[in-house]
Amino acid sequence: MWQDLGPVGRAASSGGYFRQPFDSAERECHAWFLQECAARGLEVEADGNGNTVGWWRAPGVAEQPGNAVLTGSHLDSVLDGGAYDGPLGVVSSFAAIDVLRDRGFVPSRPIGVGAFVEEEGSRFGLACLGSRLMTGATTPEQAQELRDRNGVPLLDAMAAAGLEPSLGSSALLNGVGVFVELHVEQGRDLVDRGAAIGVASEIWPHGRFRFDFTGEANHAGTTRMEDRHDPMLTYAMTALAANKQARLSGERATFGRIEAVPNGTNAVPSRVTAWLDARCATDASLERMLAEIEGLGQERAGRDGTSLSVTAESVSRAVGFDADLARRLAVDHTGGDWPIIATQAGHDAGVLSAAGIPTAMLFVRNPTGISHSPAESAEIADCLVGVEALADTLERLAE
Ligand code: HGY
Ligand code: MN
Ligand code: MN
């Protein structure tokens, strides 16, 4: 399975992945998903948001409400992303079902493998769009306002990919009693602990905020420095202030995306738009950090004679996973209990947990801890341990 997915959407230059939702590479991943479901006789169900689940219902499995076990992850990637973030969870879910069948295990509950769409928000800007629509955390009205960087509306992108979107409506979670997502670790906690598998305790609150710096376009040569209203300067000082705030509080602030208008070489820009990704230990500290950074930006704008407006584009509140479930899944394994660790990375599991579905995450060790980069990695041995761990977990949940 890993080799089949490997070439899909991979850039020859960087080795990174471009699997943005509803584009050809991501749709090829989706077709692969459907093939793997068919190969295992899983019954495929899709919703109007682009999410899909393949169900394993052993013969005679009673369909009591709230007793289904859902696993899976996402197939879309960030721009120039790694191979594992998302797909490792989906491939491992199919492999775990194969392991359970090899063991002769017959689940007394339905087991589903899910593929959630646009988890990264890398095309339409809202993280976990598919699972947010599925749980109602985002309304269809909000979602249909979303556009990609070329101005293509979400519904047009879905239709262009051959889908018949019906945003918001989803029966995929009906009857789901528990969700468990396996994911490559995006950090070095497991490396430092010498553990191959970890269980998530919480997801830090985090958000994406668009900073619009407006100045005055002018000639790069004839305009004296003291006569300028240069938004690039206000942006630069705000980025440095954000970095300092995060270092002081031991939290996270990143400006990774920027657009300058008109982006000319010999002109002071009229406008600079930059996106801040901020992640903090609590909701309150996230709000505080944003206020600090915006305040420092406004102060600098005052000195530069520019203006700044900040718009929250995607906010994910703190997620505390079900502690009893985490402990139940983490203990009593050959080789010892799995560590229960926090993460600063958002996941569909966070959205389902916030919607009240008992949810757990399994992390697989990433030797470098690097993610959202072509350098993201995981050892095949650890990935295979992850498959066994997911199979054990599904067995505990579905027996
Ligand atoms: O950005 C995140 O936290 C996640 O990887 N989507
Ligand atoms: Mn990611
Ligand atoms: Mn992910």
CSV table of C-alpha atoms and ligand atoms in Angstrom, one decimal:
chain,number,residue,atom,x,y,z
A,1,MET,CA,0.0,0.0,0.0
A,2,TRP,CA,2.8,2.4,0.9
A,3,GLN,CA,4.5,1.9,-2.4
A,4,ASP,CA,1.2,2.4,-4.3
A,5,LEU,CA,0.7,5.8,-2.5
A,6,GLY,CA,4.4,6.9,-2.6
A,7,PRO,CA,4.5,8.5,-6.1
A,8,VAL,CA,1.1,10.2,-5.9
A,9,GLY,CA,1.5,13.9,-5.7
A,10,ARG,CA,5.2,13.8,-5.0
A,11,ALA,CA,7.3,16.6,-6.4
A,12,ALA,CA,10.4,15.4,-8.1
A,13,SER,CA,12.4,18.5,-7.0
A,14,SER,CA,11.8,18.4,-3.3
A,15,GLY,CA,10.4,14.9,-2.7
A,16,GLY,CA,7.6,16.6,-0.9
A,17,TYR,CA,3.8,16.0,-1.4
A,18,PHE,CA,1.2,18.3,-2.9
A,19,ARG,CA,-2.1,16.6,-2.2
A,20,GLN,CA,-4.5,19.5,-1.9
A,21,PRO,CA,-8.2,18.6,-1.5
A,22,PHE,CA,-10.1,17.9,-4.8
A,23,ASP,CA,-7.0,18.3,-6.9
A,24,SER,CA,-5.8,15.4,-9.1
A,25,ALA,CA,-3.2,13.9,-6.7
A,26,GLU,CA,-5.6,13.9,-3.7
A,27,ARG,CA,-8.4,12.4,-5.8
A,28,GLU,CA,-5.9,9.7,-6.9
A,29,CYS,CA,-5.3,9.0,-3.2
A,30,HIS,CA,-9.1,8.9,-2.7
A,31,ALA,CA,-9.4,6.4,-5.6
A,32,TRP,CA,-6.7,4.3,-3.9
A,33,PHE,CA,-8.7,4.4,-0.7
A,34,LEU,CA,-11.8,3.1,-2.4
A,35,GLN,CA,-9.8,0.3,-4.0
A,36,GLU,CA,-8.4,-0.8,-0.6
A,37,CYS,CA,-11.9,-0.8,0.8
A,38,ALA,CA,-13.1,-2.9,-2.1
A,39,ALA,CA,-10.2,-5.3,-1.7
A,40,ARG,CA,-11.3,-5.9,1.9
A,41,GLY,CA,-15.0,-6.1,1.2
A,42,LEU,CA,-15.5,-2.9,3.3
A,43,GLU,CA,-18.9,-1.2,2.7
A,44,VAL,CA,-18.1,2.4,1.6
A,45,GLU,CA,-20.2,5.3,2.8
A,46,ALA,CA,-19.5,8.9,1.9
A,47,ASP,CA,-21.1,12.2,3.1
A,48,GLY,CA,-21.8,15.5,1.3
A,49,ASN,CA,-18.5,17.0,2.6
A,50,GLY,CA,-16.1,14.6,0.8
A,51,ASN,CA,-15.5,12.4,3.8
A,52,THR,CA,-15.5,8.6,3.3
A,53,VAL,CA,-15.7,5.6,5.6
A,54,GLY,CA,-15.2,1.9,4.7
A,55,TRP,CA,-17.0,-0.4,7.2
A,56,TRP,CA,-16.1,-3.9,8.3
A,57,ARG,CA,-19.3,-5.4,9.6
A,58,ALA,CA,-18.7,-9.0,10.5
A,59,PRO,CA,-21.8,-11.2,9.8
A,60,GLY,CA,-24.4,-11.0,12.4
A,61,VAL,CA,-22.9,-7.9,14.0
A,62,ALA,CA,-25.7,-6.2,15.9
A,63,GLU,CA,-26.2,-2.6,14.8
A,64,GLN,CA,-26.7,-1.1,18.2
A,65,PRO,CA,-26.5,2.8,18.2
A,66,GLY,CA,-23.2,4.1,19.4
A,67,ASN,CA,-21.2,1.0,19.3
A,68,ALA,CA,-19.2,1.4,16.1
A,69,VAL,CA,-15.5,1.8,16.3
A,70,LEU,CA,-14.0,4.3,13.8
A,71,THR,CA,-10.4,4.7,12.9
A,72,GLY,CA,-8.6,6.2,9.9
A,73,SER,CA,-7.1,9.7,9.3
A,74,HIS,CA,-6.6,12.1,6.3
A,75,LEU,CA,-5.0,11.7,2.8
A,76,ASP,CA,-4.4,15.4,2.0
A,77,SER,CA,-1.1,17.1,2.7
A,78,VAL,CA,0.3,20.5,3.5
A,79,LEU,CA,2.2,22.1,0.6
A,80,ASP,CA,5.5,20.2,0.1
A,81,GLY,CA,4.6,17.9,3.0
A,82,GLY,CA,5.9,14.6,4.2
A,83,ALA,CA,4.7,11.2,3.3
A,84,TYR,CA,3.4,10.1,6.7
A,85,ASP,CA,1.2,12.9,8.1
A,86,GLY,CA,-2.2,11.5,7.4
A,87,PRO,CA,-1.6,8.5,5.1
A,88,LEU,CA,0.3,6.6,7.8
A,89,GLY,CA,-3.0,6.5,9.8
A,90,VAL,CA,-5.0,5.4,6.8
A,91,VAL,CA,-2.6,2.7,5.6
A,92,SER,CA,-2.2,1.4,9.2
A,93,SER,CA,-5.9,1.2,9.5
A,94,PHE,CA,-6.2,-1.1,6.5
A,95,ALA,CA,-3.2,-3.1,7.7
A,96,ALA,CA,-4.6,-3.4,11.2
A,97,ILE,CA,-7.8,-4.9,9.8
A,98,ASP,CA,-5.7,-7.4,7.8
A,99,VAL,CA,-3.9,-8.3,11.1
A,100,LEU,CA,-7.1,-8.8,12.9
A,101,ARG,CA,-8.5,-11.0,10.2
A,102,ASP,CA,-5.2,-13.0,10.3
A,103,ARG,CA,-5.7,-13.4,14.0
A,104,GLY,CA,-9.2,-14.8,13.3
A,105,PHE,CA,-10.6,-11.9,15.3
A,106,VAL,CA,-14.3,-11.3,14.6
A,107,PRO,CA,-15.4,-7.9,15.8
A,108,SER,CA,-18.7,-7.7,17.6
A,109,ARG,CA,-19.0,-4.1,16.6
A,110,PRO,CA,-18.6,-2.5,13.2
A,111,ILE,CA,-15.1,-1.2,12.5
A,112,GLY,CA,-14.8,1.7,10.1
A,113,VAL,CA,-11.7,3.2,8.3
A,114,GLY,CA,-12.3,6.9,7.6
A,115,ALA,CA,-10.6,9.4,5.3
A,116,PHE,CA,-11.4,12.9,6.3
A,117,VAL,CA,-11.1,15.6,3.7
A,118,GLU,CA,-9.0,18.8,3.9
A,119,GLU,CA,-7.6,18.1,7.3
A,120,GLU,CA,-4.6,20.5,6.7
A,121,GLY,CA,-6.7,23.4,5.5
A,122,SER,CA,-3.9,23.9,3.0
A,123,ARG,CA,-6.2,24.8,0.1
A,124,PHE,CA,-9.2,26.5,1.8
A,125,GLY,CA,-7.5,27.8,5.0
A,126,LEU,CA,-9.7,26.2,7.6
A,127,ALA,CA,-8.1,23.2,9.4
A,128,CYS,CA,-10.0,20.0,9.6
A,129,LEU,CA,-12.7,21.3,7.2
A,130,GLY,CA,-14.1,17.8,6.5
A,131,SER,CA,-14.5,16.7,10.1
A,132,ARG,CA,-15.7,20.2,11.2
A,133,LEU,CA,-18.5,20.0,8.6
A,134,MET,CA,-19.3,16.4,9.7
A,135,THR,CA,-19.7,17.4,13.3
A,136,GLY,CA,-21.3,20.8,12.7
A,137,ALA,CA,-18.3,22.7,14.2
A,138,THR,CA,-18.4,24.6,10.8
A,139,THR,CA,-21.7,25.3,9.1
A,140,PRO,CA,-22.3,24.9,5.4
A,141,GLU,CA,-22.8,28.7,5.1
A,142,GLN,CA,-19.3,29.3,6.6
A,143,ALA,CA,-17.7,26.6,4.5
A,144,GLN,CA,-19.2,27.8,1.2
A,145,GLU,CA,-17.6,31.2,1.8
A,146,LEU,CA,-14.1,29.6,1.6
A,147,ARG,CA,-12.0,30.1,-1.5
A,148,ASP,CA,-8.6,28.8,-2.4
A,149,ARG,CA,-5.7,31.1,-3.4
A,150,ASN,CA,-6.9,31.3,-6.9
A,151,GLY,CA,-10.3,32.4,-5.7
A,152,VAL,CA,-12.0,29.1,-6.4
A,153,PRO,CA,-14.9,28.5,-4.1
A,154,LEU,CA,-15.1,25.2,-2.2
A,155,LEU,CA,-18.3,24.1,-3.9
A,156,ASP,CA,-16.8,24.7,-7.4
A,157,ALA,CA,-13.7,22.8,-6.5
A,158,MET,CA,-15.7,19.9,-5.3
A,159,ALA,CA,-18.0,19.9,-8.4
A,160,ALA,CA,-14.9,20.2,-10.6
A,161,ALA,CA,-13.6,17.0,-9.0
A,162,GLY,CA,-16.9,15.3,-9.9
A,163,LEU,CA,-18.5,15.4,-6.4
A,164,GLU,CA,-22.1,16.4,-5.7
A,165,PRO,CA,-21.5,18.4,-2.6
A,166,SER,CA,-24.1,18.6,0.1
A,167,LEU,CA,-22.2,20.4,2.9
A,168,GLY,CA,-23.0,19.7,6.5
A,169,SER,CA,-25.1,16.6,6.0
A,170,SER,CA,-23.4,13.5,7.2
A,171,ALA,CA,-24.5,10.2,8.6
A,172,LEU,CA,-21.0,8.9,8.9
A,173,LEU,CA,-20.8,9.4,12.6
A,174,ASN,CA,-24.2,8.0,13.3
A,175,GLY,CA,-23.6,5.0,15.6
A,176,VAL,CA,-19.9,5.8,16.2
A,177,GLY,CA,-19.1,5.1,19.8
A,178,VAL,CA,-15.3,5.7,19.7
A,179,PHE,CA,-12.7,7.1,17.3
A,180,VAL,CA,-9.0,6.2,17.4
A,181,GLU,CA,-6.5,7.9,15.0
A,182,LEU,CA,-3.0,6.6,14.4
A,183,HIS,CA,-0.6,9.4,13.3
A,184,VAL,CA,3.1,9.9,12.9
A,185,GLU,CA,4.4,11.9,15.8
A,186,GLN,CA,5.2,15.5,14.8
A,187,GLY,CA,7.9,16.1,17.3
A,188,ARG,CA,10.6,14.2,19.2
A,189,ASP,CA,8.9,13.2,22.5
A,190,LEU,CA,8.8,9.5,21.6
A,191,VAL,CA,12.4,9.7,20.4
A,192,ASP,CA,13.5,11.2,23.7
A,193,ARG,CA,11.5,8.6,25.6
A,194,GLY,CA,12.9,5.7,23.6
A,195,ALA,CA,9.3,4.6,22.9
A,196,ALA,CA,7.8,3.5,19.5
A,197,ILE,CA,4.2,4.2,20.4
A,198,GLY,CA,2.5,7.0,22.4
A,199,VAL,CA,-1.0,7.9,23.2
A,200,ALA,CA,-2.3,11.5,23.0
A,201,SER,CA,-3.4,13.3,26.2
A,202,GLU,CA,-4.3,16.7,24.7
A,203,ILE,CA,-4.0,19.0,21.7
A,204,TRP,CA,-2.9,22.5,22.4
A,205,PRO,CA,-5.2,25.3,21.3
A,206,HIS,CA,-4.0,26.8,18.1
A,207,GLY,CA,-5.1,29.2,15.3
A,208,ARG,CA,-4.3,30.8,12.0
A,209,PHE,CA,-4.6,34.6,11.8
A,210,ARG,CA,-4.4,36.8,8.7
A,211,PHE,CA,-2.4,40.0,9.3
A,212,ASP,CA,-3.1,42.7,6.7
A,213,PHE,CA,-0.5,45.4,6.7
A,214,THR,CA,-1.4,48.4,4.5
A,215,GLY,CA,1.1,51.1,3.5
A,216,GLU,CA,1.8,53.4,0.6
A,217,ALA,CA,3.2,52.2,-2.6
A,218,ASN,CA,6.1,54.3,-3.8
A,219,HIS,CA,9.4,54.3,-5.7
A,220,ALA,CA,12.2,52.2,-4.2
A,221,GLY,CA,14.8,54.7,-5.3
A,222,THR,CA,13.4,58.2,-5.2
A,223,THR,CA,11.5,57.9,-1.9
A,224,ARG,CA,13.6,58.8,1.1
A,225,MET,CA,13.5,56.3,4.0
A,226,GLU,CA,11.9,58.9,6.3
A,227,ASP,CA,9.1,59.6,3.8
A,228,ARG,CA,7.9,56.0,3.5
A,229,HIS,CA,4.9,54.1,4.8
A,230,ASP,CA,6.3,50.7,4.2
A,231,PRO,CA,4.1,47.7,5.3
A,232,MET,CA,7.0,45.3,4.7
A,233,LEU,CA,8.7,46.9,7.7
A,234,THR,CA,5.7,46.7,9.9
A,235,TYR,CA,5.3,43.1,9.0
A,236,ALA,CA,9.0,42.4,9.6
A,237,MET,CA,8.9,43.9,13.1
A,238,THR,CA,5.7,42.1,13.9
A,239,ALA,CA,7.2,38.8,12.9
A,240,LEU,CA,10.2,39.4,15.2
A,241,ALA,CA,7.8,40.4,18.0
A,242,ALA,CA,5.8,37.2,17.5
A,243,ASN,CA,9.0,35.2,17.7
A,244,LYS,CA,10.0,36.9,20.9
A,245,GLN,CA,6.6,36.5,22.5
A,246,ALA,CA,6.6,32.7,21.8
A,247,ARG,CA,10.2,32.2,23.0
A,248,LEU,CA,9.4,34.1,26.2
A,249,SER,CA,6.3,31.9,26.9
A,250,GLY,CA,7.7,28.6,25.6
A,251,GLU,CA,4.9,28.5,23.1
A,252,ARG,CA,4.7,28.7,19.3
A,253,ALA,CA,4.3,31.5,16.7
A,254,THR,CA,5.1,31.2,13.0
A,255,PHE,CA,4.7,33.4,10.0
A,256,GLY,CA,5.2,30.9,7.2
A,257,ARG,CA,3.1,32.4,4.5
A,258,ILE,CA,3.3,35.9,3.1
A,259,GLU,CA,2.1,37.9,0.1
A,260,ALA,CA,3.4,41.3,-0.9
A,261,VAL,CA,1.4,43.5,-3.3
A,262,PRO,CA,2.4,44.3,-6.0
A,263,ASN,CA,5.5,42.2,-5.2
A,264,GLY,CA,7.7,44.4,-7.3
A,265,THR,CA,11.4,44.6,-7.0
A,266,ASN,CA,11.7,48.4,-7.3
A,267,ALA,CA,8.7,49.6,-5.4
A,268,VAL,CA,7.7,50.0,-1.8
A,269,PRO,CA,4.7,47.6,-1.4
A,270,SER,CA,1.2,48.9,-0.9
A,271,ARG,CA,0.2,45.9,1.1
A,272,VAL,CA,1.7,42.9,2.8
A,273,THR,CA,-0.5,40.0,4.0
A,274,ALA,CA,1.0,37.5,6.3
A,275,TRP,CA,-0.5,34.5,8.1
A,276,LEU,CA,0.4,33.7,11.7
A,277,ASP,CA,0.1,30.2,13.0
A,278,ALA,CA,0.0,30.5,16.8
A,279,ARG,CA,-0.2,27.6,19.3
A,280,CYS,CA,-0.3,27.9,23.1
A,281,ALA,CA,-0.8,25.7,26.2
A,282,THR,CA,-4.3,27.1,27.0
A,283,ASP,CA,-7.1,29.0,25.3
A,284,ALA,CA,-6.4,32.0,27.6
A,285,SER,CA,-2.7,32.1,26.7
A,286,LEU,CA,-3.5,31.8,23.0
A,287,GLU,CA,-5.8,34.9,23.3
A,288,ARG,CA,-3.1,36.6,25.4
A,289,MET,CA,-0.4,35.9,22.9
A,290,LEU,CA,-2.5,37.1,20.0
A,291,ALA,CA,-3.3,40.3,21.8
A,292,GLU,CA,0.4,40.9,22.6
A,293,ILE,CA,1.5,40.3,19.0
A,294,GLU,CA,-1.3,42.4,17.5
A,295,GLY,CA,-0.6,45.2,20.0
A,296,LEU,CA,3.1,45.2,19.1
A,297,GLY,CA,2.1,45.2,15.4
A,298,GLN,CA,-0.3,48.1,15.9
A,299,GLU,CA,2.4,50.0,17.8
A,300,ARG,CA,4.9,49.6,14.9
A,301,ALA,CA,2.2,50.5,12.4
A,302,GLY,CA,1.8,53.8,14.2
A,303,ARG,CA,5.5,54.5,13.8
A,304,ASP,CA,5.5,53.4,10.2
A,305,GLY,CA,2.4,55.3,9.2
A,306,THR,CA,0.9,52.0,8.1
A,307,SER,CA,-2.2,50.2,9.2
A,308,LEU,CA,-2.8,46.6,10.5
A,309,SER,CA,-5.9,44.5,10.7
A,310,VAL,CA,-6.0,41.0,12.0
A,311,THR,CA,-8.6,38.3,11.0
A,312,ALA,CA,-8.9,34.9,12.7
A,313,GLU,CA,-9.2,32.4,9.9
A,314,SER,CA,-9.1,29.1,11.8
A,315,VAL,CA,-9.2,28.6,15.6
A,316,SER,CA,-9.0,25.3,17.3
A,317,ARG,CA,-9.7,25.3,21.0
A,318,ALA,CA,-7.9,23.1,23.5
A,319,VAL,CA,-8.7,19.4,23.3
A,320,GLY,CA,-8.4,17.1,26.3
A,321,PHE,CA,-8.8,13.5,25.1
A,322,ASP,CA,-10.8,11.1,27.2
A,323,ALA,CA,-8.3,10.3,30.0
A,324,ASP,CA,-9.8,7.0,30.9
A,325,LEU,CA,-9.8,5.8,27.3
A,326,ALA,CA,-6.2,6.9,26.9
A,327,ARG,CA,-5.1,5.0,30.0
A,328,ARG,CA,-7.2,2.0,29.0
A,329,LEU,CA,-5.4,1.9,25.6
A,330,ALA,CA,-1.9,2.8,26.9
A,331,VAL,CA,-1.5,0.1,29.6
A,332,ASP,CA,-0.7,-3.5,29.7
A,333,HIS,CA,1.3,-4.0,26.5
A,334,THR,CA,4.3,-6.3,26.0
A,335,GLY,CA,7.3,-4.0,26.5
A,336,GLY,CA,5.4,-1.8,28.9
A,337,ASP,CA,2.8,0.9,28.9
A,338,TRP,CA,2.8,3.4,26.1
A,339,PRO,CA,3.5,7.0,27.2
A,340,ILE,CA,0.6,9.4,27.2
A,341,ILE,CA,1.8,12.7,25.7
A,342,ALA,CA,0.5,16.1,24.6
A,343,THR,CA,0.8,17.4,21.0
A,344,GLN,CA,0.7,20.9,19.5
A,345,ALA,CA,-0.5,19.5,16.1
A,346,GLY,CA,-4.2,19.6,15.3
A,347,HIS,CA,-6.0,16.6,14.1
A,348,ASP,CA,-9.5,15.4,13.0
A,349,ALA,CA,-9.4,13.4,16.3
A,350,GLY,CA,-9.5,16.8,18.1
A,351,VAL,CA,-12.6,17.8,16.2
A,352,LEU,CA,-14.4,14.5,16.9
A,353,SER,CA,-13.4,14.7,20.6
A,354,ALA,CA,-14.7,18.3,20.8
A,355,ALA,CA,-18.0,17.0,19.3
A,356,GLY,CA,-18.3,14.6,22.3
A,357,ILE,CA,-17.2,11.3,20.7
A,358,PRO,CA,-14.8,9.4,23.0
A,359,THR,CA,-11.5,9.7,21.0
A,360,ALA,CA,-7.9,8.5,21.3
A,361,MET,CA,-4.8,9.0,19.2
A,362,LEU,CA,-1.8,6.7,18.8
A,363,PHE,CA,1.5,8.2,17.8
A,364,VAL,CA,4.2,6.4,15.9
A,365,ARG,CA,7.8,7.5,16.6
A,366,ASN,CA,9.4,9.9,14.0
A,367,PRO,CA,13.2,9.6,14.3
A,368,THR,CA,13.8,13.2,13.4
A,369,GLY,CA,10.6,14.7,14.8
A,370,ILE,CA,10.4,16.8,11.6
A,371,SER,CA,6.9,17.1,10.0
A,372,HIS,CA,5.2,19.3,7.4
A,373,SER,CA,8.4,18.8,5.4
A,374,PRO,CA,9.8,16.3,2.9
A,375,ALA,CA,12.2,15.3,5.7
A,376,GLU,CA,9.3,13.8,7.7
A,377,SER,CA,10.2,10.2,8.4
A,378,ALA,CA,9.2,7.0,10.3
A,379,GLU,CA,11.1,3.7,10.5
A,380,ILE,CA,9.3,0.8,8.8
A,381,ALA,CA,9.9,-1.2,12.0
A,382,ASP,CA,8.1,1.4,14.1
A,383,CYS,CA,5.3,1.6,11.5
A,384,LEU,CA,4.8,-2.1,11.8
A,385,VAL,CA,4.7,-1.8,15.6
A,386,GLY,CA,2.1,0.9,15.0
A,387,VAL,CA,0.0,-1.5,12.9
A,388,GLU,CA,0.1,-4.1,15.6
A,389,ALA,CA,-0.6,-1.4,18.2
A,390,LEU,CA,-3.7,-0.2,16.3
A,391,ALA,CA,-4.8,-3.8,15.8
A,392,ASP,CA,-4.5,-4.4,19.6
A,393,THR,CA,-6.4,-1.2,20.2
A,394,LEU,CA,-9.2,-2.0,17.8
A,395,GLU,CA,-9.4,-5.4,19.4
A,396,ARG,CA,-9.8,-3.9,22.8
A,397,LEU,CA,-12.4,-1.5,21.5
A,398,ALA,CA,-14.4,-3.9,19.4
A,399,GLU,CA,-14.4,-7.1,21.4
B,1,HGY,O1,-1.4,22.0,11.5
B,1,HGY,C1,-1.5,21.0,12.2
B,1,HGY,O2,-1.4,21.2,13.4
B,1,HGY,C2,-1.9,19.7,11.6
B,1,HGY,O3,-0.7,19.0,11.2
B,1,HGY,N1,-2.9,19.8,10.6
B,2,MN,MN,-0.4,18.1,9.3
B,3,MN,MN,-2.2,15.1,10.1
